[in-house]
Amino acid sequence: MGCAPMAHLLWNEVMKYSASDPKWINRDRFVLSNGHACALQYTMLHLTGYNLSVENLKQFRKLGSQTPGHPESFVTSGVEVCTGPLGQGISNAVGLAVAEKHLAASFNTPGMSLFDNFTYVICGDGCLQEGVSCEASSLAGHLVLGKLIVLYDDNKITIDGFSEDVGKRYVAYGWQVLTVDDVSGGIKSLREAVNTARAETEKPTIIKISTVIGYGSPSKANSHAAHGAQLGPEDLAGTKEFYGLDPTKSFQVDDDVKAAYATSTAAGEAKKQEWDSMYAK
């Protein structure tokens, strides 16, 4: 729930994607590096028209379902890479950004940018603690991957302890480092930071975002208890009430939410059609 504002901004305003053609080659890539939070990604895929129904969502973490406990690219349409081990997602994202830069250099011509997609990542402390992510992030800075944007969920809750200054480390890697102090009260600052990141073409960007884990939960907000355990019936009802939802309803999507994401989905399809027309030339 703490990362929901990030996902909402990306899927509703920022990213270009096509639910009708999930493999569209110039789509923006989204990688949920902290894959244990995949309920959020599955929700976004459902809202934006991918082949993921409410019944699929109800099978979350069930054997053989389309909504496994960590994202699997060979199971769920719209998932770019498998993100189980921490650090794997952000490192894969560096590879995706390398691929975009290589394709752009090979095939783009003046007036015709066939390849110009961004790669967006949501990650947490655990991903940034891993050695593989350190090496990949250093490479990203060296290769000036300006279309790589990482949204770092800085919720101050980590099981292993994490006291270093992540921002200074990423400055040393050659990244642009931005800070957003709050997303609970709105996404204006986050929107401005993402726009700044998109405008920086010579450096990858990491946005350090202060969040509250389990935001809205009466008893588990801002606590490690919200990390992996279920909220429980009473806490779940209280969370729904906090957000102004009917506590007696489950898997309910209000009409205004459906309408907002239908508009975003249509915009993505329009961008894909525009790209198809350019490619046909």
PDB file of C-alpha atoms in Angstrom:
ATOM      1  CA  MET A   1       0.000   0.000   0.000  1.00  0.00           C
ATOM      2  CA  GLY A   2       2.944   2.296   0.598  1.00  0.00           C
ATOM      3  CA  CYS A   3       4.048   1.850  -3.039  1.00  0.00           C
ATOM      4  CA  ALA A   4       0.570   2.307  -4.517  1.00  0.00           C
ATOM      5  CA  PRO A   5       1.061   6.032  -5.316  1.00  0.00           C
ATOM      6  CA  MET A   6       4.140   5.150  -7.393  1.00  0.00           C
ATOM      7  CA  ALA A   7       2.302   2.477  -9.353  1.00  0.00           C
ATOM      8  CA  HIS A   8      -0.710   4.740  -9.870  1.00  0.00           C
ATOM      9  CA  LEU A   9       1.426   7.544 -11.300  1.00  0.00           C
ATOM     10  CA  LEU A  10       3.369   5.233 -13.603  1.00  0.00           C
ATOM     11  CA  TRP A  11       0.428   3.274 -14.994  1.00  0.00           C
ATOM     12  CA  ASN A  12      -2.103   6.108 -15.062  1.00  0.00           C
ATOM     13  CA  GLU A  13       0.037   8.997 -16.314  1.00  0.00           C
ATOM     14  CA  VAL A  14       3.571   8.113 -17.324  1.00  0.00           C
ATOM     15  CA  MET A  15       4.139   4.777 -19.008  1.00  0.00           C
ATOM     16  CA  LYS A  16       3.252   3.767 -22.532  1.00  0.00           C
ATOM     17  CA  TYR A  17       1.970   0.217 -22.846  1.00  0.00           C
ATOM     18  CA  SER A  18      -0.496  -1.888 -24.785  1.00  0.00           C
ATOM     19  CA  ALA A  19      -2.715  -4.375 -22.993  1.00  0.00           C
ATOM     20  CA  SER A  20      -3.831  -5.723 -26.380  1.00  0.00           C
ATOM     21  CA  ASP A  21      -0.207  -6.348 -27.419  1.00  0.00           C
ATOM     22  CA  PRO A  22       1.860  -6.893 -24.243  1.00  0.00           C
ATOM     23  CA  LYS A  23       4.968  -7.676 -26.314  1.00  0.00           C
ATOM     24  CA  TRP A  24       4.900  -4.418 -28.295  1.00  0.00           C
ATOM     25  CA  ILE A  25       8.609  -3.839 -28.764  1.00  0.00           C
ATOM     26  CA  ASN A  26       8.644  -0.109 -27.926  1.00  0.00           C
ATOM     27  CA  ARG A  27       6.580  -0.361 -24.753  1.00  0.00           C
ATOM     28  CA  ASP A  28       7.975   1.101 -21.566  1.00  0.00           C
ATOM     29  CA  ARG A  29       9.304  -1.628 -19.324  1.00  0.00           C
ATOM     30  CA  PHE A  30       8.207  -1.947 -15.713  1.00  0.00           C
ATOM     31  CA  VAL A  31      10.118  -4.120 -13.252  1.00  0.00           C
ATOM     32  CA  LEU A  32       8.905  -4.768  -9.715  1.00  0.00           C
ATOM     33  CA  SER A  33      12.252  -5.610  -8.166  1.00  0.00           C
ATOM     34  CA  ASN A  34      10.759  -6.160  -4.705  1.00  0.00           C
ATOM     35  CA  GLY A  35       8.716  -8.992  -6.159  1.00  0.00           C
ATOM     36  CA  HIS A  36       7.080 -10.011  -2.887  1.00  0.00           C
ATOM     37  CA  ALA A  37       4.864  -6.922  -3.389  1.00  0.00           C
ATOM     38  CA  CYS A  38       3.470  -8.414  -6.598  1.00  0.00           C
ATOM     39  CA  ALA A  39      -0.164  -8.057  -5.517  1.00  0.00           C
ATOM     40  CA  LEU A  40       0.330  -4.413  -6.477  1.00  0.00           C
ATOM     41  CA  GLN A  41       1.586  -5.298  -9.957  1.00  0.00           C
ATOM     42  CA  TYR A  42      -1.227  -7.775 -10.532  1.00  0.00           C
ATOM     43  CA  THR A  43      -3.744  -5.122  -9.507  1.00  0.00           C
ATOM     44  CA  MET A  44      -2.300  -2.651 -12.013  1.00  0.00           C
ATOM     45  CA  LEU A  45      -2.347  -5.234 -14.800  1.00  0.00           C
ATOM     46  CA  HIS A  46      -5.995  -5.970 -14.043  1.00  0.00           C
ATOM     47  CA  LEU A  47      -6.962  -2.286 -13.964  1.00  0.00           C
ATOM     48  CA  THR A  48      -5.227  -1.549 -17.260  1.00  0.00           C
ATOM     49  CA  GLY A  49      -6.884  -4.328 -19.236  1.00  0.00           C
ATOM     50  CA  TYR A  50      -4.301  -7.092 -19.335  1.00  0.00           C
ATOM     51  CA  ASN A  51      -5.449 -10.704 -19.354  1.00  0.00           C
ATOM     52  CA  LEU A  52      -5.807 -10.912 -15.589  1.00  0.00           C
ATOM     53  CA  SER A  53      -9.324 -11.229 -14.220  1.00  0.00           C
ATOM     54  CA  VAL A  54     -10.732 -10.753 -10.732  1.00  0.00           C
ATOM     55  CA  GLU A  55     -10.900 -14.539 -10.469  1.00  0.00           C
ATOM     56  CA  ASN A  56      -7.183 -14.668 -11.223  1.00  0.00           C
ATOM     57  CA  LEU A  57      -6.553 -12.128  -8.457  1.00  0.00           C
ATOM     58  CA  LYS A  58      -8.507 -14.294  -6.035  1.00  0.00           C
ATOM     59  CA  GLN A  59      -6.050 -17.122  -6.733  1.00  0.00           C
ATOM     60  CA  PHE A  60      -3.097 -15.071  -5.464  1.00  0.00           C
ATOM     61  CA  ARG A  61      -0.216 -17.262  -4.279  1.00  0.00           C
ATOM     62  CA  LYS A  62      -2.056 -20.456  -5.223  1.00  0.00           C
ATOM     63  CA  LEU A  63      -0.211 -23.256  -6.987  1.00  0.00           C
ATOM     64  CA  GLY A  64      -0.708 -23.106 -10.751  1.00  0.00           C
ATOM     65  CA  SER A  65      -2.378 -19.680 -10.744  1.00  0.00           C
ATOM     66  CA  GLN A  66      -1.588 -16.685 -12.953  1.00  0.00           C
ATOM     67  CA  THR A  67      -0.825 -14.703  -9.796  1.00  0.00           C
ATOM     68  CA  PRO A  68       2.083 -16.481  -8.097  1.00  0.00           C
ATOM     69  CA  GLY A  69       3.781 -15.159  -4.965  1.00  0.00           C
ATOM     70  CA  HIS A  70       6.526 -13.517  -7.018  1.00  0.00           C
ATOM     71  CA  PRO A  71       6.141 -12.228 -10.603  1.00  0.00           C
ATOM     72  CA  GLU A  72       6.947 -14.788 -13.297  1.00  0.00           C
ATOM     73  CA  SER A  73       7.330 -13.593 -16.881  1.00  0.00           C
ATOM     74  CA  PHE A  74       6.347 -16.982 -18.300  1.00  0.00           C
ATOM     75  CA  VAL A  75       3.153 -17.128 -16.219  1.00  0.00           C
ATOM     76  CA  THR A  76       1.575 -13.669 -16.222  1.00  0.00           C
ATOM     77  CA  SER A  77       1.038 -11.478 -19.282  1.00  0.00           C
ATOM     78  CA  GLY A  78       2.528  -8.028 -18.697  1.00  0.00           C
ATOM     79  CA  VAL A  79       5.297  -9.172 -16.363  1.00  0.00           C
ATOM     80  CA  GLU A  80       8.672  -8.393 -17.958  1.00  0.00           C
ATOM     81  CA  VAL A  81      11.063 -10.437 -15.810  1.00  0.00           C
ATOM     82  CA  CYS A  82      10.983 -12.898 -12.921  1.00  0.00           C
ATOM     83  CA  THR A  83      11.786 -11.137  -9.655  1.00  0.00           C
ATOM     84  CA  GLY A  84      12.303 -13.613  -6.876  1.00  0.00           C
ATOM     85  CA  PRO A  85      15.797 -13.195  -5.390  1.00  0.00           C
ATOM     86  CA  LEU A  86      16.394  -9.649  -4.173  1.00  0.00           C
ATOM     87  CA  GLY A  87      18.517  -7.577  -6.530  1.00  0.00           C
ATOM     88  CA  GLN A  88      17.479  -9.637  -9.538  1.00  0.00           C
ATOM     89  CA  GLY A  89      14.859  -7.190 -10.781  1.00  0.00           C
ATOM     90  CA  ILE A  90      16.871  -3.985 -10.761  1.00  0.00           C
ATOM     91  CA  SER A  91      19.791  -5.826 -12.364  1.00  0.00           C
ATOM     92  CA  ASN A  92      17.538  -7.175 -15.121  1.00  0.00           C
ATOM     93  CA  ALA A  93      16.245  -3.641 -15.607  1.00  0.00           C
ATOM     94  CA  VAL A  94      19.766  -2.434 -16.313  1.00  0.00           C
ATOM     95  CA  GLY A  95      19.917  -5.052 -19.061  1.00  0.00           C
ATOM     96  CA  LEU A  96      16.593  -3.870 -20.483  1.00  0.00           C
ATOM     97  CA  ALA A  97      17.888  -0.297 -20.553  1.00  0.00           C
ATOM     98  CA  VAL A  98      21.082  -1.448 -22.279  1.00  0.00           C
ATOM     99  CA  ALA A  99      18.949  -3.164 -24.928  1.00  0.00           C
ATOM    100  CA  GLU A 100      16.940   0.015 -25.562  1.00  0.00           C
ATOM    101  CA  LYS A 101      20.096   2.104 -25.946  1.00  0.00           C
ATOM    102  CA  HIS A 102      21.646  -0.413 -28.344  1.00  0.00           C
ATOM    103  CA  LEU A 103      18.501  -0.674 -30.487  1.00  0.00           C
ATOM    104  CA  ALA A 104      18.111   3.111 -30.567  1.00  0.00           C
ATOM    105  CA  ALA A 105      21.721   3.560 -31.676  1.00  0.00           C
ATOM    106  CA  SER A 106      21.335   0.865 -34.331  1.00  0.00           C
ATOM    107  CA  PHE A 107      17.980   1.736 -35.886  1.00  0.00           C
ATOM    108  CA  ASN A 108      16.817   5.261 -35.008  1.00  0.00           C
ATOM    109  CA  THR A 109      17.200   7.907 -37.680  1.00  0.00           C
ATOM    110  CA  PRO A 110      16.551  11.672 -37.634  1.00  0.00           C
ATOM    111  CA  GLY A 111      12.817  12.139 -37.436  1.00  0.00           C
ATOM    112  CA  MET A 112      12.093   8.465 -36.786  1.00  0.00           C
ATOM    113  CA  SER A 113      12.697   7.144 -33.267  1.00  0.00           C
ATOM    114  CA  LEU A 114      11.689   3.516 -33.454  1.00  0.00           C
ATOM    115  CA  PHE A 115      13.164   2.783 -30.038  1.00  0.00           C
ATOM    116  CA  ASP A 116      12.774   5.286 -27.217  1.00  0.00           C
ATOM    117  CA  ASN A 117      11.172   3.374 -24.370  1.00  0.00           C
ATOM    118  CA  PHE A 118      11.955   3.967 -20.694  1.00  0.00           C
ATOM    119  CA  THR A 119      12.573   1.297 -18.077  1.00  0.00           C
ATOM    120  CA  TYR A 120      10.962   1.913 -14.697  1.00  0.00           C
ATOM    121  CA  VAL A 121      11.751   0.018 -11.497  1.00  0.00           C
ATOM    122  CA  ILE A 122      10.186  -0.084  -8.065  1.00  0.00           C
ATOM    123  CA  CYS A 123      12.596  -1.506  -5.508  1.00  0.00           C
ATOM    124  CA  GLY A 124      13.202  -1.595  -1.772  1.00  0.00           C
ATOM    125  CA  ASP A 125      16.093  -1.758   0.661  1.00  0.00           C
ATOM    126  CA  GLY A 126      16.599  -5.475   0.137  1.00  0.00           C
ATOM    127  CA  CYS A 127      17.312  -5.065  -3.567  1.00  0.00           C
ATOM    128  CA  LEU A 128      19.854  -2.309  -2.955  1.00  0.00           C
ATOM    129  CA  GLN A 129      21.728  -4.387  -0.346  1.00  0.00           C
ATOM    130  CA  GLU A 130      22.606  -7.119  -2.823  1.00  0.00           C
ATOM    131  CA  GLY A 131      26.009  -7.213  -4.482  1.00  0.00           C
ATOM    132  CA  VAL A 132      24.558  -7.955  -7.912  1.00  0.00           C
ATOM    133  CA  SER A 133      22.516  -4.747  -7.849  1.00  0.00           C
ATOM    134  CA  CYS A 134      25.604  -2.752  -6.861  1.00  0.00           C
ATOM    135  CA  GLU A 135      27.541  -4.049  -9.848  1.00  0.00           C
ATOM    136  CA  ALA A 136      24.630  -3.560 -12.247  1.00  0.00           C
ATOM    137  CA  SER A 137      23.954  -0.047 -10.966  1.00  0.00           C
ATOM    138  CA  SER A 138      27.610   0.888 -11.394  1.00  0.00           C
ATOM    139  CA  LEU A 139      27.454  -0.373 -14.978  1.00  0.00           C
ATOM    140  CA  ALA A 140      24.285   1.661 -15.598  1.00  0.00           C
ATOM    141  CA  GLY A 141      26.068   4.833 -14.544  1.00  0.00           C
ATOM    142  CA  HIS A 142      29.106   3.998 -16.684  1.00  0.00           C
ATOM    143  CA  LEU A 143      26.913   3.399 -19.740  1.00  0.00           C
ATOM    144  CA  VAL A 144      24.908   6.629 -19.126  1.00  0.00           C
ATOM    145  CA  LEU A 145      21.563   4.844 -19.280  1.00  0.00           C
ATOM    146  CA  GLY A 146      19.391   7.943 -19.121  1.00  0.00           C
ATOM    147  CA  LYS A 147      16.171   6.045 -19.770  1.00  0.00           C
ATOM    148  CA  LEU A 148      16.483   3.966 -16.602  1.00  0.00           C
ATOM    149  CA  ILE A 149      14.444   5.314 -13.670  1.00  0.00           C
ATOM    150  CA  VAL A 150      14.349   3.600 -10.274  1.00  0.00           C
ATOM    151  CA  LEU A 151      11.726   4.444  -7.665  1.00  0.00           C
ATOM    152  CA  TYR A 152      13.221   3.457  -4.317  1.00  0.00           C
ATOM    153  CA  ASP A 153      10.643   2.598  -1.646  1.00  0.00           C
ATOM    154  CA  ASP A 154      12.398   4.090   1.386  1.00  0.00           C
ATOM    155  CA  ASN A 155      10.003   2.965   4.132  1.00  0.00           C
ATOM    156  CA  LYS A 156      12.601   2.776   6.938  1.00  0.00           C
ATOM    157  CA  ILE A 157      11.593  -0.848   7.608  1.00  0.00           C
ATOM    158  CA  THR A 158      14.247  -3.452   6.902  1.00  0.00           C
ATOM    159  CA  ILE A 159      14.647  -6.833   8.536  1.00  0.00           C
ATOM    160  CA  ASP A 160      18.445  -6.943   8.240  1.00  0.00           C
ATOM    161  CA  GLY A 161      19.291  -3.357   9.161  1.00  0.00           C
ATOM    162  CA  PHE A 162      20.307  -0.753   6.598  1.00  0.00           C
ATOM    163  CA  SER A 163      22.079   2.431   7.687  1.00  0.00           C
ATOM    164  CA  GLU A 164      24.154   3.591   4.729  1.00  0.00           C
ATOM    165  CA  ASP A 165      23.428   6.704   2.669  1.00  0.00           C
ATOM    166  CA  VAL A 166      22.031   5.154  -0.512  1.00  0.00           C
ATOM    167  CA  GLY A 167      21.884   8.507  -2.278  1.00  0.00           C
ATOM    168  CA  LYS A 168      25.620   9.146  -1.882  1.00  0.00           C
ATOM    169  CA  ARG A 169      26.395   5.656  -3.142  1.00  0.00           C
ATOM    170  CA  TYR A 170      24.352   6.223  -6.296  1.00  0.00           C
ATOM    171  CA  VAL A 171      25.914   9.632  -6.863  1.00  0.00           C
ATOM    172  CA  ALA A 172      29.252   7.794  -6.839  1.00  0.00           C
ATOM    173  CA  TYR A 173      27.868   5.387  -9.440  1.00  0.00           C
ATOM    174  CA  GLY A 174      27.128   8.355 -11.716  1.00  0.00           C
ATOM    175  CA  TRP A 175      23.366   8.491 -11.197  1.00  0.00           C
ATOM    176  CA  GLN A 176      21.058  11.443 -10.729  1.00  0.00           C
ATOM    177  CA  VAL A 177      19.592  11.170  -7.204  1.00  0.00           C
ATOM    178  CA  LEU A 178      16.258  12.801  -6.357  1.00  0.00           C
ATOM    179  CA  THR A 179      14.243  12.803  -3.129  1.00  0.00           C
ATOM    180  CA  VAL A 180      10.506  12.820  -2.496  1.00  0.00           C
ATOM    181  CA  ASP A 181       9.586  13.310   1.154  1.00  0.00           C
ATOM    182  CA  ASP A 182       5.967  12.149   1.086  1.00  0.00           C
ATOM    183  CA  VAL A 183       3.468  10.445  -1.209  1.00  0.00           C
ATOM    184  CA  SER A 184       0.750   9.752   1.338  1.00  0.00           C
ATOM    185  CA  GLY A 185      -0.848  13.161   0.906  1.00  0.00           C
ATOM    186  CA  GLY A 186      -0.570  13.352  -2.880  1.00  0.00           C
ATOM    187  CA  ILE A 187       1.687  12.653  -5.845  1.00  0.00           C
ATOM    188  CA  LYS A 188       2.560  16.175  -7.036  1.00  0.00           C
ATOM    189  CA  SER A 189       6.173  15.976  -5.801  1.00  0.00           C
ATOM    190  CA  LEU A 190       6.564  12.466  -7.187  1.00  0.00           C
ATOM    191  CA  ARG A 191       5.211  13.573 -10.558  1.00  0.00           C
ATOM    192  CA  GLU A 192       7.725  16.424 -10.671  1.00  0.00           C
ATOM    193  CA  ALA A 193      10.569  14.065  -9.753  1.00  0.00           C
ATOM    194  CA  VAL A 194       9.637  11.566 -12.475  1.00  0.00           C
ATOM    195  CA  ASN A 195       9.456  14.377 -15.033  1.00  0.00           C
ATOM    196  CA  THR A 196      12.906  15.547 -13.935  1.00  0.00           C
ATOM    197  CA  ALA A 197      14.198  12.000 -14.273  1.00  0.00           C
ATOM    198  CA  ARG A 198      12.780  11.664 -17.785  1.00  0.00           C
ATOM    199  CA  ALA A 199      14.447  14.919 -18.815  1.00  0.00           C
ATOM    200  CA  GLU A 200      17.915  13.725 -17.738  1.00  0.00           C
ATOM    201  CA  THR A 201      19.323  11.896 -20.744  1.00  0.00           C
ATOM    202  CA  GLU A 202      22.923  11.380 -19.619  1.00  0.00           C
ATOM    203  CA  LYS A 203      22.371   9.691 -16.258  1.00  0.00           C
ATOM    204  CA  PRO A 204      20.092   6.988 -14.869  1.00  0.00           C
ATOM    205  CA  THR A 205      17.962   8.263 -12.004  1.00  0.00           C
ATOM    206  CA  ILE A 206      17.053   6.887  -8.600  1.00  0.00           C
ATOM    207  CA  ILE A 207      14.230   8.627  -6.735  1.00  0.00           C
ATOM    208  CA  LYS A 208      14.397   8.100  -2.973  1.00  0.00           C
ATOM    209  CA  ILE A 209      10.747   8.123  -1.861  1.00  0.00           C
ATOM    210  CA  SER A 210       9.731   8.207   1.792  1.00  0.00           C
ATOM    211  CA  THR A 211       6.759   5.883   2.236  1.00  0.00           C
ATOM    212  CA  VAL A 212       4.781   4.268   5.046  1.00  0.00           C
ATOM    213  CA  ILE A 213       4.631   0.487   4.774  1.00  0.00           C
ATOM    214  CA  GLY A 214       1.086  -0.785   5.200  1.00  0.00           C
ATOM    215  CA  TYR A 215      -0.278   2.758   4.880  1.00  0.00           C
ATOM    216  CA  GLY A 216      -3.894   2.849   6.044  1.00  0.00           C
ATOM    217  CA  SER A 217      -3.713  -0.234   8.245  1.00  0.00           C
ATOM    218  CA  PRO A 218      -4.952   0.549  11.785  1.00  0.00           C
ATOM    219  CA  SER A 219      -2.454  -1.737  13.525  1.00  0.00           C
ATOM    220  CA  LYS A 220       0.289  -2.621  11.035  1.00  0.00           C
ATOM    221  CA  ALA A 221       1.107   0.673   9.280  1.00  0.00           C
ATOM    222  CA  ASN A 222       4.772   1.660   9.628  1.00  0.00           C
ATOM    223  CA  SER A 223       5.591  -1.748  11.101  1.00  0.00           C
ATOM    224  CA  HIS A 224       7.519  -4.785   9.885  1.00  0.00           C
ATOM    225  CA  ALA A 225       4.313  -6.715  10.630  1.00  0.00           C
ATOM    226  CA  ALA A 226       2.954  -5.419   7.318  1.00  0.00           C
ATOM    227  CA  HIS A 227       5.865  -6.867   5.351  1.00  0.00           C
ATOM    228  CA  GLY A 228       4.511 -10.284   4.523  1.00  0.00           C
ATOM    229  CA  ALA A 229       1.780 -11.281   6.937  1.00  0.00           C
ATOM    230  CA  GLN A 230      -1.921 -11.013   6.194  1.00  0.00           C
ATOM    231  CA  LEU A 231      -3.713  -8.035   7.693  1.00  0.00           C
ATOM    232  CA  GLY A 232      -6.466 -10.168   9.218  1.00  0.00           C
ATOM    233  CA  PRO A 233     -10.228  -9.562   8.967  1.00  0.00           C
ATOM    234  CA  GLU A 234     -10.487  -6.716  11.500  1.00  0.00           C
ATOM    235  CA  ASP A 235      -7.453  -4.853  10.242  1.00  0.00           C
ATOM    236  CA  LEU A 236      -8.521  -5.341   6.637  1.00  0.00           C
ATOM    237  CA  ALA A 237     -11.931  -3.847   7.409  1.00  0.00           C
ATOM    238  CA  GLY A 238     -10.293  -0.925   9.173  1.00  0.00           C
ATOM    239  CA  THR A 239      -7.977  -0.337   6.226  1.00  0.00           C
ATOM    240  CA  LYS A 240     -10.911  -0.220   3.818  1.00  0.00           C
ATOM    241  CA  GLU A 241     -12.683   2.275   6.048  1.00  0.00           C
ATOM    242  CA  PHE A 242      -9.535   4.417   6.124  1.00  0.00           C
ATOM    243  CA  TYR A 243      -9.650   4.606   2.335  1.00  0.00           C
ATOM    244  CA  GLY A 244     -13.386   5.282   2.241  1.00  0.00           C
ATOM    245  CA  LEU A 245     -14.260   1.830   0.908  1.00  0.00           C
ATOM    246  CA  ASP A 246     -17.086  -0.467   1.902  1.00  0.00           C
ATOM    247  CA  PRO A 247     -15.543  -2.881   4.442  1.00  0.00           C
ATOM    248  CA  THR A 248     -18.060  -5.577   3.529  1.00  0.00           C
ATOM    249  CA  LYS A 249     -16.949  -5.781  -0.103  1.00  0.00           C
ATOM    250  CA  SER A 250     -13.897  -7.569  -1.471  1.00  0.00           C
ATOM    251  CA  PHE A 251     -12.246  -7.252  -4.891  1.00  0.00           C
ATOM    252  CA  GLN A 252     -14.465  -4.238  -5.561  1.00  0.00           C
ATOM    253  CA  VAL A 253     -13.393  -1.628  -8.128  1.00  0.00           C
ATOM    254  CA  ASP A 254     -15.513   1.532  -8.206  1.00  0.00           C
ATOM    255  CA  ASP A 255     -16.747   2.881 -11.528  1.00  0.00           C
ATOM    256  CA  ASP A 256     -14.681   6.077 -11.342  1.00  0.00           C
ATOM    257  CA  VAL A 257     -11.517   4.022 -10.893  1.00  0.00           C
ATOM    258  CA  LYS A 258     -12.440   1.821 -13.845  1.00  0.00           C
ATOM    259  CA  ALA A 259     -13.088   4.926 -15.959  1.00  0.00           C
ATOM    260  CA  ALA A 260      -9.746   6.517 -15.040  1.00  0.00           C
ATOM    261  CA  TYR A 261      -7.764   3.446 -16.017  1.00  0.00           C
ATOM    262  CA  ALA A 262      -9.823   2.859 -19.140  1.00  0.00           C
ATOM    263  CA  THR A 263      -8.710   6.312 -20.265  1.00  0.00           C
ATOM    264  CA  SER A 264      -5.067   5.458 -19.551  1.00  0.00           C
ATOM    265  CA  THR A 265      -5.376   2.149 -21.378  1.00  0.00           C
ATOM    266  CA  ALA A 266      -6.883   3.870 -24.417  1.00  0.00           C
ATOM    267  CA  ALA A 267      -4.048   6.403 -24.434  1.00  0.00           C
ATOM    268  CA  GLY A 268      -1.545   3.565 -24.466  1.00  0.00           C
ATOM    269  CA  GLU A 269      -3.286   1.885 -27.381  1.00  0.00           C
ATOM    270  CA  ALA A 270      -3.257   5.179 -29.286  1.00  0.00           C
ATOM    271  CA  LYS A 271       0.513   5.494 -28.777  1.00  0.00           C
ATOM    272  CA  LYS A 272       0.975   1.949 -30.003  1.00  0.00           C
ATOM    273  CA  GLN A 273      -1.104   2.639 -33.133  1.00  0.00           C
ATOM    274  CA  GLU A 274       0.921   5.783 -33.797  1.00  0.00           C
ATOM    275  CA  TRP A 275       4.133   3.775 -33.494  1.00  0.00           C
ATOM    276  CA  ASP A 276       2.735   1.051 -35.813  1.00  0.00           C
ATOM    277  CA  SER A 277       2.029   3.687 -38.451  1.00  0.00           C
ATOM    278  CA  MET A 278       5.571   5.059 -38.165  1.00  0.00           C
ATOM    279  CA  TYR A 279       7.045   1.559 -38.368  1.00  0.00           C
ATOM    280  CA  ALA A 280       4.993   0.787 -41.473  1.00  0.00           C
ATOM    281  CA  LYS A 281       6.693   3.671 -43.283  1.00  0.00           C
TER     282      LYS A 281
END
